[in-house]
Each structure stands twice: as structure tokens, then as C-alpha cells.
CSV table of N, CA and C in Angstrom, one decimal:
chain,number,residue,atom,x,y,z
A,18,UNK,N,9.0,22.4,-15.1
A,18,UNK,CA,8.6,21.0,-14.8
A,18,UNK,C,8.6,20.8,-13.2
A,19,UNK,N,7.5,20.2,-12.8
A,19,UNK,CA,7.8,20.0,-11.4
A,19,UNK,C,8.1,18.9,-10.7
A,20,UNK,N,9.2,19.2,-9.6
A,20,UNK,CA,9.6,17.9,-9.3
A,20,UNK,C,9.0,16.7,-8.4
A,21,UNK,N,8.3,15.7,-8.5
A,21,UNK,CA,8.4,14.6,-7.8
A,21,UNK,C,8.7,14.4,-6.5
A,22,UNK,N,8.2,13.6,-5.6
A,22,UNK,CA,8.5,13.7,-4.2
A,22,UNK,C,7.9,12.0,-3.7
A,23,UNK,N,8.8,11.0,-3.6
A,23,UNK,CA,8.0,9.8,-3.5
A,23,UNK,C,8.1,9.5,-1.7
A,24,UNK,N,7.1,9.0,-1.0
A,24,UNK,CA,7.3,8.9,0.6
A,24,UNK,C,6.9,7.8,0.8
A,25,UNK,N,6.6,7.3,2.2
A,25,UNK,CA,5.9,6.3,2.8
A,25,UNK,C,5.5,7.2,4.0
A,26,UNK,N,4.4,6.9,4.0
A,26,UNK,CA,2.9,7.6,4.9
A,26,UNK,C,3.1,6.5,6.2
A,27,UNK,N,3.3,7.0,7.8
A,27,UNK,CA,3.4,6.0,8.7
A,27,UNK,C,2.2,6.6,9.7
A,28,UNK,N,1.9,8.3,9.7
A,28,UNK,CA,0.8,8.4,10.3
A,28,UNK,C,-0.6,9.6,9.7
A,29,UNK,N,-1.6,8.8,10.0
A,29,UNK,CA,-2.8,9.3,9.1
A,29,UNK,C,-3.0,9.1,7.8
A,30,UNK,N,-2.8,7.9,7.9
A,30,UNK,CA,-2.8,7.2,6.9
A,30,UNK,C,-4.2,7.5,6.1
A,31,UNK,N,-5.4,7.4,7.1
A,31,UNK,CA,-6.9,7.9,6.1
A,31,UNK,C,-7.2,8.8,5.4
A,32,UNK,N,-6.2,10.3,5.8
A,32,UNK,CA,-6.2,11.2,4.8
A,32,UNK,C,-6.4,11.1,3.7
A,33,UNK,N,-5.6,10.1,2.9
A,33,UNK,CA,-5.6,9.7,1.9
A,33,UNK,C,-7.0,8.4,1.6
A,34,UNK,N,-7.6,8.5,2.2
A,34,UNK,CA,-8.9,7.4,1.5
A,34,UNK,C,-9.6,7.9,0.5
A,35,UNK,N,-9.8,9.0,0.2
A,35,UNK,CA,-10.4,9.8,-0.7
A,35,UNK,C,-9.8,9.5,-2.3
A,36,UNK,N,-8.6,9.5,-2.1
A,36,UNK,CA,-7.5,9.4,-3.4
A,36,UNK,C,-7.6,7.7,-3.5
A,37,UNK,N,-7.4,6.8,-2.7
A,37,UNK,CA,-7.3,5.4,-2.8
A,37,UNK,C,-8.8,4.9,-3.0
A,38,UNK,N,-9.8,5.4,-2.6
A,38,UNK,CA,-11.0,5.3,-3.0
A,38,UNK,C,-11.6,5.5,-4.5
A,39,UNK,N,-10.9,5.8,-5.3
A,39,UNK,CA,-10.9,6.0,-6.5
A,39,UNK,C,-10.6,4.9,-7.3
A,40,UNK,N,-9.7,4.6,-6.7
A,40,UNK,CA,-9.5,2.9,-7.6
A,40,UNK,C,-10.0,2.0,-6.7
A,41,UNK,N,-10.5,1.4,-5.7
A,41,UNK,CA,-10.8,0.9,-5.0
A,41,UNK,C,-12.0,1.2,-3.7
A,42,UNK,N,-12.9,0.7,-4.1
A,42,UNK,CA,-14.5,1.1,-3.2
A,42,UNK,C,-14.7,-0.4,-2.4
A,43,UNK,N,-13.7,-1.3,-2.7
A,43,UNK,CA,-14.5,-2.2,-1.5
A,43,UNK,C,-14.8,-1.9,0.2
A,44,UNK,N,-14.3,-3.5,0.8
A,44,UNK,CA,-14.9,-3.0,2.3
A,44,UNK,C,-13.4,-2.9,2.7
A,45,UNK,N,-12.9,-4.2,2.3
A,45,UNK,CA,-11.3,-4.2,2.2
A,45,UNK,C,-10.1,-3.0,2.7
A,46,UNK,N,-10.6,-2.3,2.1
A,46,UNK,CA,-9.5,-1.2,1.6
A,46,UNK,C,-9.1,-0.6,3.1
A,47,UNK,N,-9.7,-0.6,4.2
A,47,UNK,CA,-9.3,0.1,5.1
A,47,UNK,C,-8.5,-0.5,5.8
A,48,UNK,N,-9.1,-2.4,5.7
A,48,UNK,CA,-7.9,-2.9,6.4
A,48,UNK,C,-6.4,-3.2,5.8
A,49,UNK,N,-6.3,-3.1,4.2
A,49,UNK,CA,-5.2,-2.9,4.0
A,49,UNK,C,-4.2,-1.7,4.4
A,50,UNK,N,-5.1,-0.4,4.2
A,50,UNK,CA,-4.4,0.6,4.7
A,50,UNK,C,-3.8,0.6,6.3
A,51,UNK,N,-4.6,-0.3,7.0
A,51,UNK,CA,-4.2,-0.2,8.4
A,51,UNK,C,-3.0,-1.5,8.5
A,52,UNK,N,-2.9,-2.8,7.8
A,52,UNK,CA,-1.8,-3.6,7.6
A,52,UNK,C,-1.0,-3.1,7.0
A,53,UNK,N,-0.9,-2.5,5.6
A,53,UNK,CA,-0.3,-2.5,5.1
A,53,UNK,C,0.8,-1.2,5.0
A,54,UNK,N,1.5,-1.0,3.7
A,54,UNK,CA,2.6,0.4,3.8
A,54,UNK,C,1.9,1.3,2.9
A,55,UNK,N,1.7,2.7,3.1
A,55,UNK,CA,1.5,3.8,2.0
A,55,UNK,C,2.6,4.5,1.6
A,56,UNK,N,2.2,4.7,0.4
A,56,UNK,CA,3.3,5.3,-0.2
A,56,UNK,C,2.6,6.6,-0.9
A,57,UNK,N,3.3,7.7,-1.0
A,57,UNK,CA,2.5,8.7,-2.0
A,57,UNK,C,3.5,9.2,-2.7
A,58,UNK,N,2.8,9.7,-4.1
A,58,UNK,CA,3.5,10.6,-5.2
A,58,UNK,C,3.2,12.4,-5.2
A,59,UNK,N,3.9,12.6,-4.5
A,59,UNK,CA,3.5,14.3,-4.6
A,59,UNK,C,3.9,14.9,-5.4
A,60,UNK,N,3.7,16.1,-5.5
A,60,UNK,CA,4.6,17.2,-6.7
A,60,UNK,C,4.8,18.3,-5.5
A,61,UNK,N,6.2,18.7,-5.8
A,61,UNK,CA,7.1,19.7,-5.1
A,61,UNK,C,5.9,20.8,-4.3
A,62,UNK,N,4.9,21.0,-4.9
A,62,UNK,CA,4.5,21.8,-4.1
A,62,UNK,C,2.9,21.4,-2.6
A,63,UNK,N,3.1,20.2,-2.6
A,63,UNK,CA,2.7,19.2,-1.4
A,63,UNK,C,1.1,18.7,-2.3
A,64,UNK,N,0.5,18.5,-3.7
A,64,UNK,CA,0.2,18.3,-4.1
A,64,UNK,C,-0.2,16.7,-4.3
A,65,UNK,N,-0.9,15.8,-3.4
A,65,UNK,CA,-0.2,14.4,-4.4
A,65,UNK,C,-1.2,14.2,-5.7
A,66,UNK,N,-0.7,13.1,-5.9
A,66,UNK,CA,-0.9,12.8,-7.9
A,66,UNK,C,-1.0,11.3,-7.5
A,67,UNK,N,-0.9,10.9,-6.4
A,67,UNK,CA,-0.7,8.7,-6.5
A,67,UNK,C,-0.6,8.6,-5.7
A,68,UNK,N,-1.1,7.5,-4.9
A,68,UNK,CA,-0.9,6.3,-3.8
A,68,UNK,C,-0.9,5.2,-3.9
A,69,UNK,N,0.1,4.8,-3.4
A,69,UNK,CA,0.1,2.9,-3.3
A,69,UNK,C,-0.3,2.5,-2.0
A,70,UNK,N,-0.7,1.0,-1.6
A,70,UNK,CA,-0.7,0.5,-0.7
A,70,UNK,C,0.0,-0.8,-0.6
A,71,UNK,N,1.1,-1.0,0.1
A,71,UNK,CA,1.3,-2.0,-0.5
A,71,UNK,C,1.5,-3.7,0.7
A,72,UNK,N,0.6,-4.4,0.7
A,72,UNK,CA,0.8,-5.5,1.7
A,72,UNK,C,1.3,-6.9,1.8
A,73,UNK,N,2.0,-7.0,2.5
A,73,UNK,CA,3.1,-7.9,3.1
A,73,UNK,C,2.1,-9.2,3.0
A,74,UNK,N,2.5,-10.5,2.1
A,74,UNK,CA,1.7,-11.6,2.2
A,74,UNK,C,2.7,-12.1,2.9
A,75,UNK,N,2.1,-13.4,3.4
A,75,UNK,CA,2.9,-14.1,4.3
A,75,UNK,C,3.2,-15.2,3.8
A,76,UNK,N,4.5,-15.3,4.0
A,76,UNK,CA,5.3,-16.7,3.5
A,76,UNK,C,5.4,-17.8,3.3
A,77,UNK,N,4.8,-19.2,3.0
A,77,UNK,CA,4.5,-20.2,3.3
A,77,UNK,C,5.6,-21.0,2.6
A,78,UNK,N,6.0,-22.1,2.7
A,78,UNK,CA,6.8,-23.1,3.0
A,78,UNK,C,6.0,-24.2,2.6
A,79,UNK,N,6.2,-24.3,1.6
A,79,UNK,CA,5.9,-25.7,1.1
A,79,UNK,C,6.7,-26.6,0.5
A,80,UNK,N,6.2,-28.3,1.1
A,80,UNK,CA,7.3,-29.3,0.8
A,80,UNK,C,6.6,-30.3,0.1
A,81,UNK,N,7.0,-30.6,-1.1
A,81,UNK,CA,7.1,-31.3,-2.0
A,81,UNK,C,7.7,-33.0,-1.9
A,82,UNK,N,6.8,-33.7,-1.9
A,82,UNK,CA,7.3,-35.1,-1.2
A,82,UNK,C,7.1,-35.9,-2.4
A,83,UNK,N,8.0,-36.9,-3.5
A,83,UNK,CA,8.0,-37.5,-4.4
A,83,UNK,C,8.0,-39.0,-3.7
A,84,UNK,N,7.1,-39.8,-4.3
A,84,UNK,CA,7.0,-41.2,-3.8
A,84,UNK,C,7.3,-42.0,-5.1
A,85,UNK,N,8.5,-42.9,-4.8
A,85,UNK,CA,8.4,-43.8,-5.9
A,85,UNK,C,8.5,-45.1,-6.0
């Protein structure tokens, strides 16, 4: 059985467009990769099998005002 290897990708991130291009063909996709964090699933022997991308939305604060 071979073992698993989970990372986060911080440079050369495009390497990987080919594999993320697979589930995803929009125009989008590159600026997520450049915002966002990669992550890959390899197998022990530098193989990967998966990638995530995963992006940080931004927080909003909303206030609810009851009038009565």
C-alpha cells in the first residue's frame, strides 16, 4: 500500500494547472490559484493523485436593526 503525502504548494503553483484543469476550465481558475492556498495529495513516491485550492472569502459584518 502506498503511503499518502498531504502539502500546501507556496511556490509554482502552475505546475499543477494541468491536474486542476481537469475539474475546472474556466478563466477564473488562475486567479484563484494566485489568491488562494494549494494543497496536493501525493503518493510516497512524488506522484500526485489531487489538488485543492482553497480561497479565503472575506468577512463581512452584518447588523441587523429591528424597529418596533
Amino acid at each position: 500500500m502506498n503511503s499518502l503525502i498531504f502539502e500546501q504548494v507556496f511556490q509554482q503553483k502552475e505546475d499543477f494547472l494541468p491536474i486542476l484543469l481537469l475539474a475546472d476550465d474556466g478563466p477564473h481558475l488562475e486567479n484563484y490559484l494566485e489568491n488562494g492556498d494549494l494543497f496536493t495529495l501525493s503518493l510516497k513516491n512524488g506522484k500526485t493523485v489531487a489538488c485543492a485550492v482553497v480561497i479565503k472569502k472575506q468577512k463581512i459584518l452584518l447588523k441587523l436593526r429591528i424597529s418596533r
